Tab-separated table of C-alpha atoms in Angstrom:
chain	number	residue	atom	x	y	z
C	1	MET	CA	251.056	171.746	295.664
C	2	ALA	CA	249.253	175.064	296.934
C	3	GLY	CA	249.049	178.491	295.435
C	4	THR	CA	249.252	178.748	291.579
C	5	LEU	CA	251.906	177.462	289.279
C	6	SER	CA	253.297	180.023	286.788
C	7	SER	CA	254.396	178.566	283.302
C	8	ILE	CA	257.342	180.427	281.980
C	9	VAL	CA	258.454	180.382	278.254
C	10	HIS	CA	261.270	182.232	276.791
C	11	CYS	CA	260.116	183.384	273.630
C	12	ASP	CA	260.606	186.441	271.437
C	13	PHE	CA	257.256	187.997	270.880
C	14	SER	CA	256.760	190.476	268.214
C	15	VAL	CA	254.540	193.287	269.260
C	16	PRO	CA	252.450	195.299	266.819
C	17	SER	CA	253.894	198.991	266.329
C	18	ASP	CA	250.129	200.077	267.093
C	19	HIS	CA	249.801	198.319	270.223
C	20	GLU	CA	247.972	200.604	272.580
C	21	CYS	CA	249.459	199.421	275.950
C	22	ASP	CA	252.946	200.465	277.474
C	23	GLU	CA	255.888	198.452	277.471
C	24	PRO	CA	256.248	196.713	280.862
C	25	ASN	CA	258.146	198.571	283.817
C	26	ARG	CA	260.972	196.419	284.410
C	27	ASN	CA	261.287	197.995	287.854
C	28	GLU	CA	257.534	196.965	289.051
C	29	PRO	CA	257.015	193.515	291.276
C	30	ILE	CA	256.870	190.507	289.015
C	31	ASP	CA	253.485	189.654	290.053
C	32	SER	CA	252.225	192.583	287.942
C	33	TRP	CA	253.558	191.071	284.950
C	34	LEU	CA	251.050	188.145	285.288
C	35	ASN	CA	248.280	187.863	282.714
C	36	ASP	CA	245.366	188.750	284.846
C	37	GLU	CA	246.861	192.366	285.545
C	38	ALA	CA	248.909	193.121	282.519
C	39	CYS	CA	247.674	194.854	279.562
C	40	PHE	CA	250.861	193.924	277.285
C	41	PRO	CA	252.183	191.050	275.963
C	42	VAL	CA	253.584	188.496	278.612
C	43	ALA	CA	255.128	185.139	278.430
C	44	PHE	CA	253.261	184.312	282.156
C	45	TYR	CA	250.125	182.445	282.206
C	46	ARG	CA	248.643	181.217	285.522
C	47	PHE	CA	246.991	178.058	286.447
C	48	ASP	CA	245.339	176.738	289.364
C	49	SER	CA	247.400	174.074	291.041
C	50	ARG	CA	244.369	172.175	291.749
C	51	GLU	CA	243.645	171.702	288.063
C	52	ILE	CA	247.230	170.226	287.291
C	53	ARG	CA	248.128	166.754	287.744
C	54	CYS	CA	251.729	165.470	287.624
C	55	THR	CA	252.406	162.153	286.016
C	56	THR	CA	255.093	159.906	285.532
C	57	PRO	CA	256.358	159.848	281.816
C	58	LYS	CA	256.060	156.880	279.692
C	59	LYS	CA	259.515	154.892	279.476
C	60	SER	CA	260.885	154.941	276.086
C	61	ALA	CA	261.429	151.049	275.040
C	62	LYS	CA	265.132	150.135	273.692
C	63	MET	CA	265.512	146.771	272.088
C	64	ILE	CA	269.286	145.176	271.648
C	65	GLY	CA	268.866	142.344	268.984
C	66	LYS	CA	265.926	139.937	270.565
C	67	TYR	CA	266.508	141.818	274.184
C	68	ILE	CA	264.282	144.517	275.773
C	69	MET	CA	266.503	146.593	277.746
C	70	GLY	CA	265.445	147.460	281.453
C	71	ASP	CA	266.722	149.674	284.241
C	72	LEU	CA	270.379	150.096	285.439
C	73	LEU	CA	271.691	147.331	287.906
C	74	GLY	CA	275.038	148.689	288.576
C	75	GLU	CA	277.857	150.528	287.209
C	76	GLY	CA	281.574	149.665	287.502
C	77	SER	CA	285.206	150.818	285.901
C	78	TYR	CA	284.154	149.273	282.717
C	79	GLY	CA	280.848	150.076	282.141
C	80	LYS	CA	277.254	149.585	282.912
C	81	VAL	CA	275.032	146.732	283.648
C	82	LYS	CA	271.383	146.752	282.881
C	83	GLU	CA	268.441	144.308	283.202
C	84	LEU	CA	267.427	142.543	280.019
C	85	LEU	CA	264.334	140.271	279.085
C	86	ASP	CA	264.734	137.750	276.176
C	87	SER	CA	261.503	138.370	273.974
C	88	THR	CA	261.624	134.791	272.617
C	89	THR	CA	262.116	133.018	275.892
C	90	LEU	CA	260.909	135.610	278.574
C	91	CYS	CA	264.091	135.091	280.482
C	92	ARG	CA	265.753	137.770	282.506
C	93	ARG	CA	269.157	138.545	281.508
C	94	ALA	CA	271.837	141.133	282.365
C	95	VAL	CA	273.913	143.036	280.122
C	96	LYS	CA	277.340	144.650	280.476
C	97	ILE	CA	277.402	147.534	278.216
C	98	LEU	CA	281.113	148.502	277.172
C	99	LYS	CA	282.246	151.500	275.382
C	100	LYS	CA	285.206	150.294	273.490
C	101	LYS	CA	286.615	154.255	273.682
C	102	LYS	CA	286.542	153.960	277.482
C	103	LEU	CA	288.354	150.528	277.214
C	104	ARG	CA	291.283	151.958	275.827
C	105	LYS	CA	291.791	154.368	278.383
C	106	ILE	CA	291.948	151.552	281.005
C	107	PRO	CA	295.472	149.715	281.424
C	108	ASN	CA	294.981	146.288	279.776
C	109	GLY	CA	290.897	147.086	279.459
C	110	GLU	CA	290.607	145.613	276.011
C	111	ARG	CA	292.732	142.712	276.664
C	112	ASN	CA	291.050	141.898	279.963
C	113	VAL	CA	287.420	141.935	278.301
C	114	GLN	CA	288.708	139.736	275.421
C	115	ARG	CA	290.206	137.104	277.779
C	116	GLU	CA	286.908	137.352	280.079
C	117	ILE	CA	284.953	136.545	276.977
C	118	SER	CA	287.240	133.504	275.612
C	119	LEU	CA	287.347	132.020	278.867
C	120	LEU	CA	283.664	132.255	279.741
C	121	ARG	CA	282.695	131.082	276.445
C	122	ARG	CA	284.315	127.663	277.277
C	123	LEU	CA	282.715	127.444	280.955
C	124	ASN	CA	279.671	125.770	282.010
C	125	HIS	CA	278.915	125.417	285.990
C	126	ARG	CA	276.282	126.133	288.097
C	127	ASN	CA	278.560	128.311	290.202
C	128	VAL	CA	280.258	130.369	287.720
C	129	ILE	CA	278.176	133.119	285.784
C	130	LYS	CA	277.484	132.006	282.357
C	131	LEU	CA	277.910	134.009	279.274
C	132	ILE	CA	274.824	133.978	277.055
C	133	GLU	CA	275.873	136.284	274.230
C	134	VAL	CA	278.319	138.625	272.687
C	135	MET	CA	276.844	141.439	270.521
C	136	SER	CA	278.856	144.419	269.106
C	137	ASN	CA	277.887	147.766	267.806
C	138	ASP	CA	280.465	149.347	265.651
C	139	GLU	CA	278.886	152.456	264.780
C	140	LYS	CA	278.370	153.353	268.554
C	141	GLN	CA	281.797	151.600	269.300
C	142	LYS	CA	279.962	149.521	272.122
C	143	LEU	CA	280.217	145.918	273.340
C	144	TYR	CA	277.250	143.968	275.063
C	145	LEU	CA	278.021	141.098	277.141
C	146	VAL	CA	274.463	139.239	277.866
C	147	PHE	CA	274.840	137.107	280.985
C	148	GLU	CA	272.337	134.972	283.156
C	149	TYR	CA	270.487	137.216	285.556
C	150	CYS	CA	271.570	137.436	289.274
C	151	VAL	CA	269.299	139.283	291.698
C	152	ALA	CA	272.213	140.677	294.117
C	153	VAL	CA	276.007	140.715	294.693
C	154	LEU	CA	277.091	139.201	298.206
C	155	GLN	CA	278.730	142.419	299.058
C	156	GLU	CA	275.346	144.095	298.921
C	157	LEU	CA	273.981	141.922	301.668
C	158	LEU	CA	276.993	142.550	303.823
C	159	ASP	CA	276.579	145.990	303.350
C	160	SER	CA	272.849	146.075	304.366
C	161	VAL	CA	273.682	145.098	307.977
C	162	PRO	CA	275.343	147.204	310.658
C	163	ASP	CA	278.059	144.430	311.659
C	164	LYS	CA	278.872	143.697	307.646
C	165	LYS	CA	279.002	139.995	308.350
C	166	PHE	CA	276.812	136.679	307.893
C	167	PRO	CA	275.364	134.146	310.384
C	168	LEU	CA	277.837	131.175	310.543
C	169	TRP	CA	275.423	128.780	309.024
C	170	GLN	CA	274.634	131.330	306.203
C	171	ALA	CA	278.347	132.099	305.351
C	172	HIS	CA	279.001	128.080	305.517
C	173	GLY	CA	276.565	127.642	302.750
C	174	TYR	CA	278.087	130.481	300.637
C	175	PHE	CA	281.546	129.411	301.125
C	176	CYS	CA	280.882	125.672	300.086
C	177	GLN	CA	279.409	127.160	296.716
C	178	LEU	CA	282.204	129.112	296.392
C	179	LEU	CA	284.563	126.013	296.673
C	180	ASP	CA	282.519	124.046	294.262
C	181	GLY	CA	282.971	127.020	291.552
C	182	LEU	CA	286.653	127.392	292.428
C	183	GLU	CA	287.107	123.715	291.903
C	184	TYR	CA	285.514	123.679	288.456
C	185	LEU	CA	287.596	126.898	287.512
C	186	HIS	CA	291.022	125.019	288.749
C	187	SER	CA	289.845	121.982	286.922
C	188	GLN	CA	290.068	124.144	283.642
C	189	GLY	CA	293.112	125.355	284.342
C	190	ILE	CA	291.870	128.862	285.430
C	191	ILE	CA	293.169	131.237	287.883
C	192	HIS	CA	290.509	133.530	288.928
C	193	LYS	CA	293.151	135.988	290.898
C	194	ASP	CA	290.242	138.075	292.333
C	195	ILE	CA	287.733	136.175	294.656
C	196	LYS	CA	285.894	138.337	296.753
C	197	PRO	CA	282.394	139.410	298.001
C	198	GLY	CA	282.265	142.192	295.185
C	199	ASN	CA	282.642	139.372	292.373
C	200	LEU	CA	280.092	136.638	293.980
C	201	LEU	CA	276.817	137.030	292.606
C	202	LEU	CA	273.339	135.371	293.872
C	203	ALA	CA	270.555	133.946	291.551
C	204	ASN	CA	266.892	133.860	292.740
C	205	CYS	CA	267.363	130.524	294.332
C	206	GLY	CA	270.207	131.386	296.334
C	207	THR	CA	272.857	129.972	294.095
C	208	LEU	CA	276.202	131.632	294.354
C	209	LYS	CA	278.075	132.600	291.175
C	210	ILE	CA	281.702	133.347	290.496
C	211	SER	CA	281.803	136.339	288.090
C	212	ASP	CA	284.181	138.839	286.728
C	213	LEU	CA	287.072	136.819	284.943
C	214	GLY	CA	288.612	140.164	283.412
C	215	VAL	CA	291.931	139.531	285.500
C	216	ALA	CA	291.666	135.655	285.277
C	217	GLU	CA	294.604	133.683	283.810
C	218	ALA	CA	294.290	130.441	281.777
C	219	LEU	CA	297.019	128.154	282.463
C	220	ASP	CA	299.033	126.115	279.954
C	221	MET	CA	297.335	122.733	279.269
C	222	TYR	CA	300.210	120.797	278.443
C	223	VAL	CA	302.327	122.274	281.605
C	224	GLN	CA	301.812	120.633	284.790
C	225	VAL	CA	302.711	123.777	287.223
C	226	ASP	CA	300.563	126.642	288.188
C	227	THR	CA	302.915	129.270	287.779
C	228	CYS	CA	301.646	132.987	287.295
C	229	ARG	CA	303.616	136.010	286.793
C	230	THR	CA	301.138	138.845	286.971
C	231	SER	CA	298.321	139.942	289.448
C	232	GLN	CA	295.816	142.623	288.825
C	233	GLY	CA	293.229	141.724	291.699
C	234	SER	CA	291.991	144.053	294.481
C	235	PRO	CA	294.721	144.846	297.153
C	236	ALA	CA	293.002	143.666	300.218
C	237	PHE	CA	292.477	140.093	298.950
C	238	GLN	CA	296.018	139.692	297.392
C	239	PRO	CA	298.420	137.264	299.316
C	240	PRO	CA	302.069	138.012	300.692
C	241	GLU	CA	303.940	136.923	297.712
C	242	ILE	CA	302.216	139.336	295.418
C	243	ALA	CA	302.609	141.817	298.040
C	244	ASN	CA	306.179	141.429	298.724
C	245	GLY	CA	306.765	141.501	294.803
C	246	ALA	CA	307.542	137.973	293.750
C	247	GLU	CA	308.221	137.691	290.084
C	248	VAL	CA	306.466	134.068	290.134
C	249	PHE	CA	303.904	132.730	292.213
C	250	SER	CA	301.563	129.751	292.682
C	251	GLY	CA	298.181	130.560	290.671
C	252	PHE	CA	296.216	128.373	292.887
C	253	LYS	CA	297.489	129.310	296.141
C	254	VAL	CA	296.601	132.800	295.367
C	255	ASP	CA	292.586	132.003	294.958
C	256	ILE	CA	292.991	129.782	298.198
C	257	TRP	CA	294.436	133.024	300.023
C	258	SER	CA	291.578	135.270	298.477
C	259	SER	CA	288.864	132.674	299.108
C	260	GLY	CA	290.213	132.800	302.852
C	261	VAL	CA	290.392	136.530	303.130
C	262	THR	CA	286.679	136.319	301.687
C	263	LEU	CA	285.675	133.588	304.211
C	264	TYR	CA	287.289	135.903	307.108
C	265	ASN	CA	285.306	139.248	305.806
C	266	ILE	CA	281.905	137.198	305.712
C	267	THR	CA	282.273	135.915	309.142
C	268	THR	CA	283.989	138.881	311.189
C	269	GLY	CA	282.832	141.929	309.254
C	270	LYS	CA	286.484	143.117	308.974
C	271	TYR	CA	289.527	142.218	306.809
C	272	PRO	CA	292.455	140.286	308.044
C	273	PHE	CA	294.925	143.296	306.960
C	274	GLU	CA	294.264	146.616	306.736
C	275	GLY	CA	296.049	149.888	305.798
C	276	ASP	CA	295.660	153.892	305.347
C	277	SER	CA	297.484	153.223	301.776
C	278	ILE	CA	297.746	150.374	299.055
C	279	TYR	CA	301.751	150.772	300.086
C	280	LYS	CA	300.652	150.312	303.880
C	281	LEU	CA	298.143	147.999	303.128
C	282	TYR	CA	300.825	145.568	301.285
C	283	GLU	CA	303.337	146.123	303.932
C	284	ASN	CA	300.775	144.546	306.647
C	285	ILE	CA	300.006	141.695	304.540
C	286	GLY	CA	303.452	140.875	303.645
C	287	LYS	CA	304.970	141.405	307.225
C	288	CYS	CA	302.280	140.920	309.958
C	289	GLU	CA	300.785	137.799	311.343
C	290	ILE	CA	297.284	137.118	311.210
C	291	THR	CA	294.982	137.400	314.055
C	292	VAL	CA	291.741	135.444	314.205
C	293	PRO	CA	289.174	136.802	316.430
C	294	GLU	CA	288.761	134.403	319.546
C	295	GLU	CA	284.713	134.474	319.321
C	296	LEU	CA	284.747	132.328	316.162
C	297	ASP	CA	284.439	128.574	316.387
C	298	GLU	CA	287.597	126.785	316.900
C	299	SER	CA	287.292	124.570	313.822
C	300	LEU	CA	286.596	128.027	311.772
C	301	ARG	CA	289.602	129.712	313.359
C	302	ASP	CA	292.009	126.583	312.253
C	303	LEU	CA	290.427	126.733	308.664
C	304	LEU	CA	291.121	130.477	308.318
C	305	GLN	CA	294.683	130.159	309.725
C	306	GLY	CA	295.395	127.363	307.397
C	307	MET	CA	294.170	129.363	304.336
C	308	LEU	CA	295.788	132.496	305.213
C	309	GLN	CA	299.329	130.859	305.713
C	310	LYS	CA	301.910	133.342	304.689
C	311	GLU	CA	304.087	130.567	302.907
C	312	PRO	CA	302.431	129.401	300.136
C	313	ASP	CA	303.863	125.880	300.533
C	314	LEU	CA	302.354	125.749	303.909
C	315	ARG	CA	299.034	127.258	302.686
C	316	MET	CA	296.259	124.590	302.399
C	317	SER	CA	295.084	123.208	299.095
C	318	LEU	CA	291.720	123.349	297.832
C	319	ARG	CA	291.194	119.491	298.698
C	320	GLU	CA	292.337	120.041	302.030
C	321	VAL	CA	289.926	123.127	302.478
C	322	GLN	CA	287.109	120.990	300.962
C	323	PHE	CA	287.830	118.208	303.430
C	324	HIS	CA	288.157	120.360	306.640
C	325	ARG	CA	285.917	119.648	309.400
C	326	TRP	CA	284.320	123.172	309.319
C	327	VAL	CA	283.017	122.912	305.824
C	328	LYS	CA	282.004	119.059	306.305
C	329	GLN	CA	279.724	120.214	309.053
C	330	HIS	CA	276.552	122.055	308.997
C	331	PRO	CA	276.701	124.746	311.574
C	332	PRO	CA	273.153	125.154	313.449
C	333	VAL	CA	270.994	127.844	312.308
C	334	LEU	CA	270.608	130.032	315.455
C	335	SER	CA	269.586	133.558	313.768
C	336	GLU	CA	267.917	134.535	310.565
C	337	SER	CA	269.573	134.997	307.130
C	338	VAL	CA	270.414	138.149	306.055
C	339	PRO	CA	268.017	138.762	303.321
C	340	ILE	CA	268.666	140.106	299.865
C	341	PRO	CA	268.038	144.221	300.339
C	342	PRO	CA	265.326	145.964	298.324
C	343	ARG	CA	266.746	147.615	295.190
C	344	SER	CA	264.102	150.926	295.954
C	345	GLU	CA	261.703	151.596	298.185
C	346	GLY	CA	258.587	149.292	297.909
C	347	ASP	CA	260.455	146.721	295.469
C	348	THR	CA	261.535	144.198	298.257
C	349	HIS	CA	261.288	141.146	295.604
C	350	ARG	CA	263.548	143.331	293.145
C	351	ASN	CA	260.960	142.679	290.383
C	352	MET	CA	261.677	143.283	286.710
C	353	THR	CA	262.538	146.697	285.688
C	354	VAL	CA	261.643	145.720	282.268
C	355	ILE	CA	257.845	145.666	282.673
C	356	PRO	CA	257.314	149.494	282.029
C	357	TYR	CA	259.145	149.421	279.156
C	358	LEU	CA	256.945	146.491	277.724
C	359	LYS	CA	253.961	148.722	278.069
C	360	ALA	CA	255.553	151.340	276.108
C	361	LEU	CA	256.689	148.789	273.362
C	362	HIS	CA	253.139	147.867	273.020
C	363	SER	CA	251.302	150.672	273.544
C	364	GLU	CA	249.215	151.876	270.609
C	365	GLU	CA	249.212	155.588	271.468
C	366	ASP	CA	251.635	157.953	269.710
C	367	SER	CA	254.680	158.262	272.245
C	368	GLU	CA	255.534	161.793	270.804
C	369	THR	CA	252.139	162.925	272.319
C	370	ASP	CA	253.653	162.328	275.606
C	371	ASP	CA	256.918	164.465	275.448
C	372	GLU	CA	257.224	166.963	277.936
C	373	GLU	CA	257.741	169.717	275.231
C	374	ASP	CA	254.477	169.024	273.403
C	375	ILE	CA	252.316	168.795	276.495
C	376	PHE	CA	254.106	172.179	277.894
C	377	TYR	CA	253.074	173.669	274.428
C	378	GLU	CA	249.879	172.573	274.935
C	379	VAL	CA	249.070	174.387	278.043
C	380	ILE	CA	250.340	177.415	276.551
C	381	GLY	CA	248.734	177.276	273.172
C	382	SER	CA	245.549	176.091	274.071
C	383	ALA	CA	244.715	178.337	277.183
C	384	ALA	CA	241.399	180.166	276.563
C	385	GLN	CA	242.046	183.216	278.473
C	386	VAL	CA	245.348	183.990	276.374
C	387	PRO	CA	244.690	186.748	273.614
C	388	ASP	CA	245.419	185.486	270.111
C	389	GLU	CA	247.670	188.533	269.541
C	390	VAL	CA	250.015	187.603	272.378
C	391	ARG	CA	250.219	184.013	271.826
C	392	PRO	CA	252.374	183.116	268.920
C	393	ALA	CA	251.648	179.801	268.146
C	394	LYS	CA	254.155	179.031	265.394
C	395	LYS	CA	256.823	180.482	267.185
C	396	LEU	CA	256.175	178.395	270.104
C	397	LYS	CA	255.792	175.569	268.244
C	398	GLN	CA	258.834	176.109	266.378
C	399	TYR	CA	260.708	176.578	269.697
C	400	PHE	CA	259.666	173.353	271.405
C	401	ARG	CA	260.267	171.323	268.331
C	402	ARG	CA	263.916	173.112	268.115
C	403	LYS	CA	264.865	172.399	271.693
C	404	LYS	CA	264.392	168.603	272.450
C	405	ARG	CA	265.199	167.777	275.773
C	406	LYS	CA	265.262	164.454	277.680
C	407	GLU	CA	262.111	163.400	279.145
C	408	ILE	CA	261.993	163.436	283.000
C	409	SER	CA	258.729	164.598	283.755
C	410	CYS	CA	255.436	165.715	282.378
C	411	ILE	CA	252.332	167.645	283.578
C	412	ASN	CA	248.975	166.416	282.555
C	413	VAL	CA	246.289	169.406	282.177
C	414	SER	CA	243.920	167.783	280.131
C	415	THR	CA	241.116	168.265	282.785
C	416	SER	CA	241.934	171.976	283.493
C	417	SER	CA	239.281	174.588	282.802
C	418	LEU	CA	241.725	176.860	281.425
C	419	CYS	CA	242.826	174.277	278.773
C	420	GLN	CA	239.700	173.690	276.802
C	421	PRO	CA	239.529	174.910	273.200
C	422	SER	CA	237.633	178.488	272.964
């Protein structure tokens, strides 16, 4: 910063009736109101910018039960996702914070969340996201879903590269893990209904995790068929039978179709069907024939055509997909993998965001002294050049105590010569 920094405080200064100075002329330039030229009470005090050091404020630590809360990881239609640290095991976790009031405004919002909780509690597989704990705050009307921590979403990796796709060998690895997780879900009688890159998470070790079972459906364990009647999945990943308005359909074949669209997307960077609107998109899905790019491997094209058959009865089963020659082979590594993009500048490894909050939690200093309001008051109230008769300290103190603001930055002027006690 260059020049000077003027601190402005809007206060109601009471001037004694016997004050010898004239009232300020409001038609004069604002520079004449500064304290080194004016002879009347003003609320402008000048500080040399070289003696002012801007510092980052301390973060205020928050805890949910035994968990220390970190920064925001993402935000969806249902709520926010933040990083957590388990204070007993020091394991990284992620919490989905849901507002019950907001859920009531979303069609089937509360029902979908309760369904997801009930399904996740009974699942345990390396390729399915694990629900650790569920907590509720009735006073704040919030629901906290604590999950195992995943470092990225598959869609993030796709969005970080210009062609929006993975090398074939990398896509092959993710797809095989998707099949393993999907096989487990189907063995438990669960239809996901919304397989897509945005619902596939990655752990630090590269393990893929199927997430977001909000629209999933559990089949009746006493019934042999996989008949479903509703679907709320993402439009671009829905099969022709749903696009054409079928009242009943095979749930397993829905997941095969959406997995095929996912494979098509991560290997080509495109979608098999597109449209300017949902209506046009569904029309294309229901009527148009799929075109697989010729540049893809012949075995991969054969797999995509088998998974994206319009007739559910002709569509490949999960077992057939698992034993397809493209799945069984291992494509050669011909290019570098698409890495996990940094969350912010300088954070290439997506380090723990809880660490700054740990410092605040275990700091012995009084956190109130770091509030922007208190520091700002100290600047105004301690300046030696400000006459006592024009510095109503009590009023300033009451003003800043009354007007609390969210801390966003602070100014450290403890070394300023202007701020030394007189």
